[in-house]
Tab-separated table of C-alpha atoms in Angstrom:
chain	number	residue	atom	x	y	z
Q	133	UNK	CA	-0.025	-0.254	-0.187
Q	134	UNK	CA	1.420	3.401	-0.706
Q	135	UNK	CA	1.818	5.517	1.936
Q	136	UNK	CA	-0.115	9.107	1.892
Q	137	UNK	CA	1.777	12.485	2.994
Q	138	UNK	CA	-0.521	13.513	6.271
Q	139	UNK	CA	-1.585	16.894	6.484
Q	140	UNK	CA	-2.576	18.732	9.604
Q	141	UNK	CA	-4.250	22.091	10.423
Q	142	UNK	CA	-2.710	25.625	11.862
Q	143	UNK	CA	-5.285	28.263	12.828
Q	144	UNK	CA	-3.777	31.558	13.000
Q	145	UNK	CA	-5.902	34.276	14.611
Q	146	UNK	CA	-8.329	35.822	15.122
Q	147	UNK	CA	-5.786	37.730	17.505
Q	148	UNK	CA	-2.381	36.829	16.724
Q	149	UNK	CA	1.214	39.183	17.516
Q	150	UNK	CA	1.876	38.649	13.395
Q	151	UNK	CA	-1.571	39.908	12.548
Q	152	UNK	CA	-2.382	43.983	12.731
Q	153	UNK	CA	-6.048	43.467	12.985
Q	154	UNK	CA	-8.641	40.610	13.613
Q	155	UNK	CA	-8.877	37.741	11.437
Q	156	UNK	CA	-8.980	34.194	11.194
Q	157	UNK	CA	-6.830	31.855	8.937
Q	158	UNK	CA	-7.298	28.069	8.809
Q	159	UNK	CA	-4.372	26.682	6.939
Q	160	UNK	CA	-4.062	22.845	5.943
Q	161	UNK	CA	-0.232	22.511	6.316
Q	162	UNK	CA	1.665	18.950	4.373
Q	163	UNK	CA	5.061	19.635	5.833
Q	164	UNK	CA	5.740	23.158	5.290
Q	165	UNK	CA	3.784	23.773	2.203
Q	166	UNK	CA	0.226	24.951	2.447
Q	167	UNK	CA	-2.039	22.885	1.127
Q	168	UNK	CA	-5.608	24.303	1.761
Q	169	UNK	CA	-6.686	28.003	3.063
Q	170	UNK	CA	-10.090	29.307	4.505
Q	171	UNK	CA	-10.363	32.834	5.865
Q	172	UNK	CA	-12.795	34.109	8.039
Q	173	UNK	CA	-13.843	37.698	8.855
Q	174	UNK	CA	-16.300	39.058	11.325
Q	175	UNK	CA	-14.363	39.745	14.537
Q	176	UNK	CA	-13.817	43.415	14.589
Q	177	UNK	CA	-17.659	44.699	13.154
Q	178	UNK	CA	-18.267	48.455	14.187
Q	179	UNK	CA	-21.903	48.497	12.835
Q	180	UNK	CA	-20.839	52.329	11.141
Q	181	UNK	CA	-23.163	51.978	8.249
Q	182	UNK	CA	-25.962	51.228	10.521
Q	183	UNK	CA	-25.112	54.318	12.785
Q	184	UNK	CA	-24.635	56.503	9.520
Q	185	UNK	CA	-28.199	55.802	8.752
Q	186	UNK	CA	-29.238	57.475	11.366
Q	187	UNK	CA	-27.820	60.637	11.204
Q	188	UNK	CA	-28.065	63.218	8.128
Q	189	UNK	CA	-25.516	63.012	5.493
Q	190	UNK	CA	-23.341	66.135	6.645
Q	191	UNK	CA	-22.926	64.287	10.136
Q	192	UNK	CA	-22.272	60.586	7.885
Q	193	UNK	CA	-19.391	62.664	6.407
Q	194	UNK	CA	-17.337	62.309	9.523
Q	195	UNK	CA	-17.939	58.899	10.183
Q	196	UNK	CA	-17.225	58.017	6.695
Q	197	UNK	CA	-13.893	59.671	7.561
Q	198	UNK	CA	-13.918	56.918	10.403
Q	199	UNK	CA	-14.036	54.079	8.419
Q	200	UNK	CA	-10.130	53.736	7.904
Q	201	UNK	CA	-7.609	55.528	9.643
Q	202	UNK	CA	-5.246	55.192	6.566
Q	203	UNK	CA	-7.850	55.872	4.064
Q	204	UNK	CA	-9.276	59.032	5.560
Q	205	UNK	CA	-9.427	61.060	2.788
Q	206	UNK	CA	-10.699	58.188	0.331
Q	207	UNK	CA	-13.769	57.466	2.000
Q	208	UNK	CA	-15.165	60.709	2.305
Q	209	UNK	CA	-13.964	61.840	-1.094
Q	210	UNK	CA	-16.266	58.478	-2.621
Q	211	UNK	CA	-19.012	60.086	0.018
Q	212	UNK	CA	-18.957	62.969	-1.174
Q	213	UNK	CA	-19.636	62.086	-4.639
Q	214	UNK	CA	-22.163	59.944	-3.843
Q	215	UNK	CA	-24.286	62.863	-2.314
Q	216	UNK	CA	-23.586	65.288	-4.849
Q	217	UNK	CA	-24.630	62.935	-7.444
Q	218	UNK	CA	-27.993	61.878	-5.273
Q	219	UNK	CA	-28.378	65.818	-4.251
Q	220	UNK	CA	-27.252	67.035	-7.907
Q	221	UNK	CA	-24.764	69.278	-6.307
Q	222	UNK	CA	-22.080	71.200	-8.008
Q	223	UNK	CA	-18.506	71.326	-7.015
Q	224	UNK	CA	-16.216	74.392	-7.590
Q	225	UNK	CA	-13.613	73.284	-10.164
Q	226	UNK	CA	-10.641	74.921	-7.837
Q	227	UNK	CA	-12.136	72.243	-5.048
Q	228	UNK	CA	-11.796	69.206	-7.476
Q	229	UNK	CA	-8.122	70.139	-8.076
Q	230	UNK	CA	-7.609	70.326	-4.009
Q	231	UNK	CA	-9.628	67.452	-3.261
Q	232	UNK	CA	-7.273	65.320	-6.007
Q	233	UNK	CA	-3.862	66.845	-4.299
Q	234	UNK	CA	-5.107	65.873	-0.877
Q	235	UNK	CA	-6.298	62.076	-2.034
Q	236	UNK	CA	-2.534	61.760	-3.834
Q	237	UNK	CA	-0.783	63.216	-0.698
Q	238	UNK	CA	-3.016	60.078	1.142
Q	239	UNK	CA	-1.582	57.849	-1.549
Q	240	UNK	CA	2.121	58.722	-0.992
Q	241	UNK	CA	1.611	58.063	2.848
Q	242	UNK	CA	-0.043	55.377	2.576
Q	243	UNK	CA	1.947	53.760	0.210
Q	244	UNK	CA	5.502	54.776	2.372
Q	245	UNK	CA	3.783	53.273	5.460
Q	246	UNK	CA	3.038	49.678	3.522
Q	247	UNK	CA	6.739	49.697	2.378
Q	248	UNK	CA	7.548	49.831	6.237
Q	249	UNK	CA	5.354	47.068	7.116
Q	250	UNK	CA	6.134	45.215	4.624
Q	251	UNK	CA	9.838	45.475	5.504
Q	252	UNK	CA	9.088	44.520	9.011
Q	253	UNK	CA	7.434	41.619	7.733
Q	254	UNK	CA	10.615	39.966	6.056
Q	255	UNK	CA	12.708	40.875	8.889
Q	256	UNK	CA	14.005	44.335	7.663
Q	257	UNK	CA	13.229	46.810	10.372
Q	258	UNK	CA	15.939	49.272	9.274
Q	259	UNK	CA	13.705	49.722	5.750
Q	260	UNK	CA	10.995	50.051	8.569
Q	261	UNK	CA	12.123	52.801	10.610
Q	262	UNK	CA	13.982	54.833	7.339
Q	263	UNK	CA	10.472	54.713	5.720
Q	264	UNK	CA	8.102	55.459	8.525
Q	265	UNK	CA	10.667	58.596	9.060
Q	266	UNK	CA	10.649	59.761	5.685
Q	267	UNK	CA	6.861	59.294	5.924
Q	268	UNK	CA	6.918	61.925	8.434
Q	269	UNK	CA	7.131	64.865	5.747
Q	270	UNK	CA	4.070	64.367	3.966
Q	271	UNK	CA	1.713	63.754	7.410
Q	272	UNK	CA	3.644	66.905	8.279
Q	273	UNK	CA	2.279	68.229	4.908
Q	274	UNK	CA	-1.171	67.042	5.447
Q	275	UNK	CA	-1.374	68.759	8.694
Q	276	UNK	CA	-0.203	72.053	6.942
Q	277	UNK	CA	-2.813	72.218	4.421
Q	278	UNK	CA	-5.531	70.364	6.200
Q	279	UNK	CA	-5.209	71.065	10.023
Q	280	UNK	CA	-4.798	67.322	11.019
Q	281	UNK	CA	-2.391	64.793	10.310
Q	282	UNK	CA	-5.227	61.900	10.608
Q	283	UNK	CA	-9.012	62.286	9.881
Q	284	UNK	CA	-8.310	65.187	8.146
Q	285	UNK	CA	-12.010	66.861	7.574
Q	286	UNK	CA	-11.589	69.016	4.776
Q	287	UNK	CA	-13.930	67.429	2.619
Q	288	UNK	CA	-17.370	68.799	2.683
Q	289	UNK	CA	-20.555	67.992	0.218
Q	290	UNK	CA	-19.948	70.222	-2.578
Q	291	UNK	CA	-16.302	71.225	-1.909
Q	292	UNK	CA	-13.392	71.496	0.794
Q	293	UNK	CA	-13.136	73.440	3.812
Q	294	UNK	CA	-9.690	74.912	3.311
Q	295	UNK	CA	-8.133	76.579	0.322
Q	296	UNK	CA	-4.420	75.968	-0.149
Q	297	UNK	CA	-2.858	79.374	-0.390
Q	298	UNK	CA	-0.444	80.929	-2.387
Q	299	UNK	CA	2.159	81.122	0.887
Q	300	UNK	CA	1.405	77.067	0.961
Q	301	UNK	CA	2.553	76.251	-2.462
Q	302	UNK	CA	6.327	76.466	-1.874
Q	303	UNK	CA	5.819	74.152	1.086
Q	304	UNK	CA	3.962	71.788	-1.269
Q	305	UNK	CA	6.911	71.879	-4.007
Q	306	UNK	CA	9.403	71.526	-1.108
Q	307	UNK	CA	7.806	68.405	-0.094
Q	308	UNK	CA	7.383	67.192	-3.300
Q	309	UNK	CA	11.503	67.887	-4.259
Q	310	UNK	CA	12.302	65.709	-1.234
Q	311	UNK	CA	10.119	62.612	-2.342
Q	312	UNK	CA	11.979	63.258	-5.825
Q	313	UNK	CA	15.206	63.289	-4.133
Q	314	UNK	CA	14.512	60.139	-2.100
Q	315	UNK	CA	12.640	57.940	-4.845
Q	316	UNK	CA	15.656	56.513	-6.153
Q	317	UNK	CA	17.045	55.268	-2.989
Q	318	UNK	CA	13.863	53.618	-2.297
Q	319	UNK	CA	13.672	51.910	-5.423
Q	320	UNK	CA	17.167	50.724	-4.991
Q	321	UNK	CA	16.524	49.685	-1.594
Q	322	UNK	CA	13.533	47.595	-2.542
Q	323	UNK	CA	14.348	46.176	-6.141
Q	324	UNK	CA	17.959	45.656	-5.693
Q	325	UNK	CA	18.509	44.309	-2.379
Q	326	UNK	CA	18.913	40.403	-2.850
Q	327	UNK	CA	17.202	39.574	0.339
Q	328	UNK	CA	14.402	41.137	-0.387
Q	329	UNK	CA	14.654	39.622	-4.351
Q	330	UNK	CA	14.625	36.522	-2.465
Q	331	UNK	CA	11.706	36.112	-0.617
Q	332	UNK	CA	9.161	38.337	-2.646
Q	333	UNK	CA	10.228	36.932	-6.267
Q	334	UNK	CA	7.959	34.004	-7.259
Q	335	UNK	CA	5.954	34.159	-3.882
Q	336	UNK	CA	2.113	34.849	-3.321
Q	337	UNK	CA	1.614	34.846	-7.229
Q	338	UNK	CA	-1.771	35.839	-8.703
Q	339	UNK	CA	-2.151	35.248	-11.854
Q	340	UNK	CA	-4.374	37.538	-14.520
Q	341	UNK	CA	-7.238	35.288	-14.983
Q	342	UNK	CA	-7.422	34.957	-11.079
Q	343	UNK	CA	-7.505	38.629	-10.630
Q	344	UNK	CA	-10.156	39.161	-13.168
Q	345	UNK	CA	-11.796	36.144	-11.576
Q	346	UNK	CA	-11.955	37.449	-8.228
Q	347	UNK	CA	-12.445	40.833	-8.936
Q	348	UNK	CA	-9.136	42.125	-7.148
Q	349	UNK	CA	-8.632	45.731	-7.328
Q	350	UNK	CA	-5.757	48.201	-6.769
Q	351	UNK	CA	-1.709	47.197	-6.738
Q	352	UNK	CA	-2.906	43.786	-6.241
Q	353	UNK	CA	-5.116	43.532	-9.616
Q	354	UNK	CA	-2.454	45.793	-11.330
Q	355	UNK	CA	0.655	43.910	-10.344
Q	356	UNK	CA	-1.170	41.008	-12.170
Q	357	UNK	CA	-1.239	43.013	-14.970
Q	358	UNK	CA	-4.812	44.113	-14.847
Q	359	UNK	CA	-4.501	47.689	-15.786
Q	360	UNK	CA	-7.537	49.073	-13.988
Q	361	UNK	CA	-7.261	52.286	-12.338
Q	362	UNK	CA	-10.575	54.502	-11.327
Q	363	UNK	CA	-8.914	57.651	-11.997
Q	364	UNK	CA	-7.821	56.152	-15.653
Q	365	UNK	CA	-11.250	54.022	-16.549
Q	366	UNK	CA	-14.180	56.553	-14.865
Q	367	UNK	CA	-12.396	59.604	-14.795
Q	368	UNK	CA	-13.803	61.836	-11.437
Q	369	UNK	CA	-13.136	65.411	-10.092
Q	370	UNK	CA	-9.669	66.961	-11.572
Q	371	UNK	CA	-8.265	63.372	-12.605
Q	372	UNK	CA	-10.680	63.908	-15.837
Q	373	UNK	CA	-7.997	67.292	-16.853
Q	374	UNK	CA	-5.043	64.811	-16.197
Q	375	UNK	CA	-3.750	62.155	-18.294
Q	376	UNK	CA	-3.659	58.926	-15.922
Q	377	UNK	CA	-2.254	55.598	-16.672
Q	378	UNK	CA	-2.452	52.718	-14.556
Q	379	UNK	CA	0.714	51.302	-13.396
Q	380	UNK	CA	1.726	48.011	-14.063
Q	381	UNK	CA	5.187	45.924	-13.622
Q	382	UNK	CA	5.989	45.654	-17.078
Q	383	UNK	CA	6.233	49.451	-17.527
Q	384	UNK	CA	9.610	48.811	-15.334
Q	385	UNK	CA	10.671	45.461	-15.965
Q	386	UNK	CA	8.847	44.645	-18.971
Q	387	UNK	CA	7.251	41.657	-17.566
Q	388	UNK	CA	4.377	40.296	-15.360
Q	389	UNK	CA	4.917	37.606	-12.724
Q	390	UNK	CA	1.865	39.090	-10.321
Q	391	UNK	CA	4.025	38.158	-7.570
Q	392	UNK	CA	4.808	40.238	-4.042
Q	393	UNK	CA	7.981	41.944	-5.800
Q	394	UNK	CA	5.588	42.951	-8.500
Q	395	UNK	CA	3.548	44.568	-6.188
Q	396	UNK	CA	6.217	46.369	-4.759
Q	397	UNK	CA	6.920	47.611	-8.171
Q	398	UNK	CA	3.389	48.669	-8.662
Q	399	UNK	CA	3.597	50.732	-5.519
Q	400	UNK	CA	6.762	52.372	-6.333
Q	401	UNK	CA	5.776	53.187	-9.471
Q	402	UNK	CA	2.345	54.947	-8.008
Q	403	UNK	CA	4.794	56.983	-5.592
Q	404	UNK	CA	6.493	58.577	-8.903
Q	405	UNK	CA	3.123	59.153	-10.265
Q	406	UNK	CA	1.481	60.831	-7.145
Q	407	UNK	CA	4.260	63.095	-7.227
Q	408	UNK	CA	3.688	63.959	-10.824
Q	409	UNK	CA	-0.060	64.407	-10.446
Q	410	UNK	CA	0.184	66.782	-7.521
Q	411	UNK	CA	2.561	68.952	-9.374
Q	412	UNK	CA	0.486	68.695	-12.322
Q	413	UNK	CA	-2.840	70.372	-10.383
Q	414	UNK	CA	-0.962	72.885	-8.515
Q	415	UNK	CA	0.191	74.095	-11.902
Q	416	UNK	CA	-3.240	73.918	-13.268
Q	417	UNK	CA	-5.989	74.838	-10.260
Q	418	UNK	CA	-7.805	77.519	-11.183
Q	419	UNK	CA	-9.055	80.325	-8.843
Q	420	UNK	CA	-12.301	80.551	-8.005
Q	421	UNK	CA	-14.762	79.145	-4.675
Q	422	UNK	CA	-13.833	76.360	-2.841
Q	423	UNK	CA	-17.303	75.374	-1.612
Q	424	UNK	CA	-20.960	75.890	-3.445
Q	425	UNK	CA	-22.441	76.433	-0.384
Q	426	UNK	CA	-20.573	78.422	2.277
Q	427	UNK	CA	-23.520	77.588	5.110
Q	428	UNK	CA	-23.749	74.375	6.073
Q	429	UNK	CA	-27.413	74.709	7.324
Q	430	UNK	CA	-28.174	75.933	3.997
Q	431	UNK	CA	-26.475	72.822	2.576
Q	432	UNK	CA	-28.566	70.502	4.929
Q	433	UNK	CA	-31.532	71.823	3.942
Q	434	UNK	CA	-31.062	71.428	0.589
Q	435	UNK	CA	-29.761	67.589	1.712
Q	436	UNK	CA	-32.638	66.797	3.414
Q	437	UNK	CA	-35.601	67.600	0.435
Q	438	UNK	CA	-33.293	65.791	-1.991
Q	439	UNK	CA	-34.766	62.485	-3.774
Q	440	UNK	CA	-32.143	60.430	-5.704
Q	441	UNK	CA	-29.262	57.520	-5.521
Q	442	UNK	CA	-25.843	58.374	-6.077
Q	443	UNK	CA	-22.687	56.429	-6.070
Q	444	UNK	CA	-19.165	57.359	-5.375
Q	445	UNK	CA	-15.939	55.598	-6.282
Q	446	UNK	CA	-12.554	56.783	-5.615
Q	447	UNK	CA	-9.103	54.871	-6.458
Q	448	UNK	CA	-7.804	54.785	-2.714
Q	449	UNK	CA	-4.022	53.736	-2.259
Q	450	UNK	CA	-5.399	49.922	-1.703
Q	451	UNK	CA	-7.823	50.186	-4.894
Q	452	UNK	CA	-11.212	50.953	-5.329
Q	453	UNK	CA	-13.590	52.544	-2.521
Q	454	UNK	CA	-17.254	52.683	-3.452
Q	455	UNK	CA	-20.036	54.351	-1.424
Q	456	UNK	CA	-23.775	54.131	-2.395
Q	457	UNK	CA	-26.296	56.431	-1.190
Q	458	UNK	CA	-29.957	56.562	-1.554
Q	459	UNK	CA	-31.804	59.731	-0.207
Q	460	UNK	CA	-35.869	59.958	-0.156
Q	461	UNK	CA	-36.234	63.622	1.219
Q	462	UNK	CA	-35.919	62.856	4.799
Q	463	UNK	CA	-33.314	64.095	7.288
Q	464	UNK	CA	-31.441	60.544	7.277
Q	465	UNK	CA	-30.773	58.593	4.163
Q	466	UNK	CA	-32.736	55.445	3.049
Q	467	UNK	CA	-29.330	53.838	2.787
Q	468	UNK	CA	-25.623	54.234	2.606
Q	469	UNK	CA	-23.405	51.412	1.986
Q	470	UNK	CA	-19.415	51.491	1.872
Q	471	UNK	CA	-17.517	49.186	0.164
Q	472	UNK	CA	-13.586	49.003	1.069
Q	473	UNK	CA	-11.197	47.533	-0.961
Q	474	UNK	CA	-9.937	45.098	0.931
Q	475	UNK	CA	-13.375	43.644	0.625
Q	476	UNK	CA	-12.226	42.560	-2.877
Q	477	UNK	CA	-8.528	41.693	-2.050
Q	478	UNK	CA	-9.538	38.713	0.599
Q	479	UNK	CA	-10.596	36.087	-1.885
Q	480	UNK	CA	-7.340	36.326	-4.048
Q	481	UNK	CA	-5.379	35.618	-0.982
Q	482	UNK	CA	-6.331	31.946	-1.453
Q	483	UNK	CA	-4.551	31.599	-4.682
Q	484	UNK	CA	-1.875	33.427	-3.464
Q	485	UNK	CA	-1.148	31.299	-0.548
Q	486	UNK	CA	-1.411	27.804	-1.735
Q	487	UNK	CA	1.737	26.140	-2.383
Q	488	UNK	CA	3.583	28.532	-0.323
Q	489	UNK	CA	5.745	28.038	3.094
Q	490	UNK	CA	4.256	28.950	6.432
Q	491	UNK	CA	6.759	31.220	6.639
Q	492	UNK	CA	5.555	33.284	3.530
Q	493	UNK	CA	2.243	33.881	5.193
Q	494	UNK	CA	3.129	37.386	6.699
Q	495	UNK	CA	4.476	38.919	3.554
Q	496	UNK	CA	1.838	37.216	1.252
Q	497	UNK	CA	-0.972	38.701	3.164
Q	498	UNK	CA	0.735	42.039	3.998
Q	499	UNK	CA	1.343	42.460	0.064
Q	500	UNK	CA	-2.404	42.963	-0.709
Q	501	UNK	CA	-2.069	45.954	2.253
Q	502	UNK	CA	-5.203	44.870	3.943
Q	503	UNK	CA	-7.513	46.729	6.209
Q	504	UNK	CA	-9.935	44.279	7.940
Q	505	UNK	CA	-11.440	47.206	10.064
Q	506	UNK	CA	-12.422	48.657	6.952
Q	507	UNK	CA	-13.886	45.378	5.535
Q	508	UNK	CA	-15.873	43.645	7.982
Q	509	UNK	CA	-19.784	43.247	7.375
Q	510	UNK	CA	-22.145	40.779	8.985
Q	511	UNK	CA	-24.127	39.164	6.460
Q	512	UNK	CA	-25.083	35.583	6.134
Q	513	UNK	CA	-26.302	33.698	2.924
Q	514	UNK	CA	-28.252	30.729	3.582
Q	515	UNK	CA	-30.053	28.516	1.441
Q	516	UNK	CA	-29.782	31.182	-1.566
Q	517	UNK	CA	-31.240	33.764	0.745
Q	518	UNK	CA	-29.510	36.846	2.374
Q	519	UNK	CA	-29.790	37.766	5.875
Q	520	UNK	CA	-28.072	40.790	7.616
Q	521	UNK	CA	-27.356	40.655	11.025
Q	522	UNK	CA	-28.556	44.042	12.488
Q	523	UNK	CA	-27.253	45.946	15.934
Q	524	UNK	CA	-29.779	44.168	17.854
Q	525	UNK	CA	-29.547	40.754	16.598
Q	526	UNK	CA	-25.826	40.725	17.540
Q	527	UNK	CA	-26.699	41.981	20.805
Q	528	UNK	CA	-29.361	39.126	21.403
Q	529	UNK	CA	-27.015	36.525	20.131
Q	530	UNK	CA	-24.123	37.876	22.376
Q	531	UNK	CA	-26.901	37.649	25.057
Q	532	UNK	CA	-27.960	34.031	24.703
Q	533	UNK	CA	-24.034	33.112	24.045
Q	534	UNK	CA	-23.541	34.496	27.993
Q	535	UNK	CA	-26.029	32.521	29.196
Q	536	UNK	CA	-25.413	29.428	27.175
Q	537	UNK	CA	-21.788	29.918	28.891
Q	538	UNK	CA	-23.046	30.116	32.462
Q	539	UNK	CA	-25.560	27.489	32.471
Q	540	UNK	CA	-22.553	25.382	31.445
Q	541	UNK	CA	-20.563	26.421	34.324
Q	542	UNK	CA	-17.854	28.710	32.458
């Protein structure tokens, strides 16, 4: 009788030192090799949409900003676009350029932060310290332009709350020159260091057909050769005035492998692209108003009477953010739905991780730049029927479990 190789199950999470946020992995392992993967979410549900649907659109804007600390520009950008379409609110042209400048600054800080996390997962902490030190420059600039390092509160429905003054333009250019001077050094570290190449090349491959089939977004899908980018495909705001091209690894290397290394290349190319976009916006930004209505109560009155539906899409650093709003002439929206990019990039983890070794799990998962807190929803599909668990359902289940544990003597 031919002997069969034994497998064993390796659970990781939902709370684990290697995980930045709660998520549960169940790996079937044969030796050091992963032969099956299951991923379970739902450990950090915050009920933000539920809370938002009990507030007016201006109040929701500040909740949308808190969906994610890293993408705290991307979510209000998409939410404002959705409400503005639903209520037919115009946005001044100058405000559209300021929105794009702030969004691209967010992409620079997010990609540099990600580079540090990736280096840490590889055990390269000197690069972690370097990247997080140079990231301070863009955070300082965001604070200068918006008043805040995080949750920047610059977006408002119908425009932006702060202008970029003539006195601030040299500070923007000085920061861009700083990053242009560092770009070659950062690319040299990530693309020429033999250790990073050894760990990242041919690791966590996502084939182009799998990226398309599983609806991956952002740098994750572009690294697999899918030239998908909302800024390019359905240009919005000031992006429509710019020549945006999706960055894929073959633009630098001539080939697409779809591995972790290619995801690094895409983000480095996007750092350079964001600098160029900001420079173009600063040069072309027209004079004029920065918001269509300066009195919030007047705008709120218009929104409370509005009837309509709207979607907002923004190419966040991790990929497409999508917000949907339906207004029915009442203070609160009939519905508000937000979809973060990590939601699309969860299933691609499975083909990426199959066949890899246990030691590759952290860098493969990190290569998609996941944000679990952005992603979690509580929706159950049973017998083909969809059911959403409300806050009341979750509370009832929690009480029932407590009673059950007490009855069993725990």
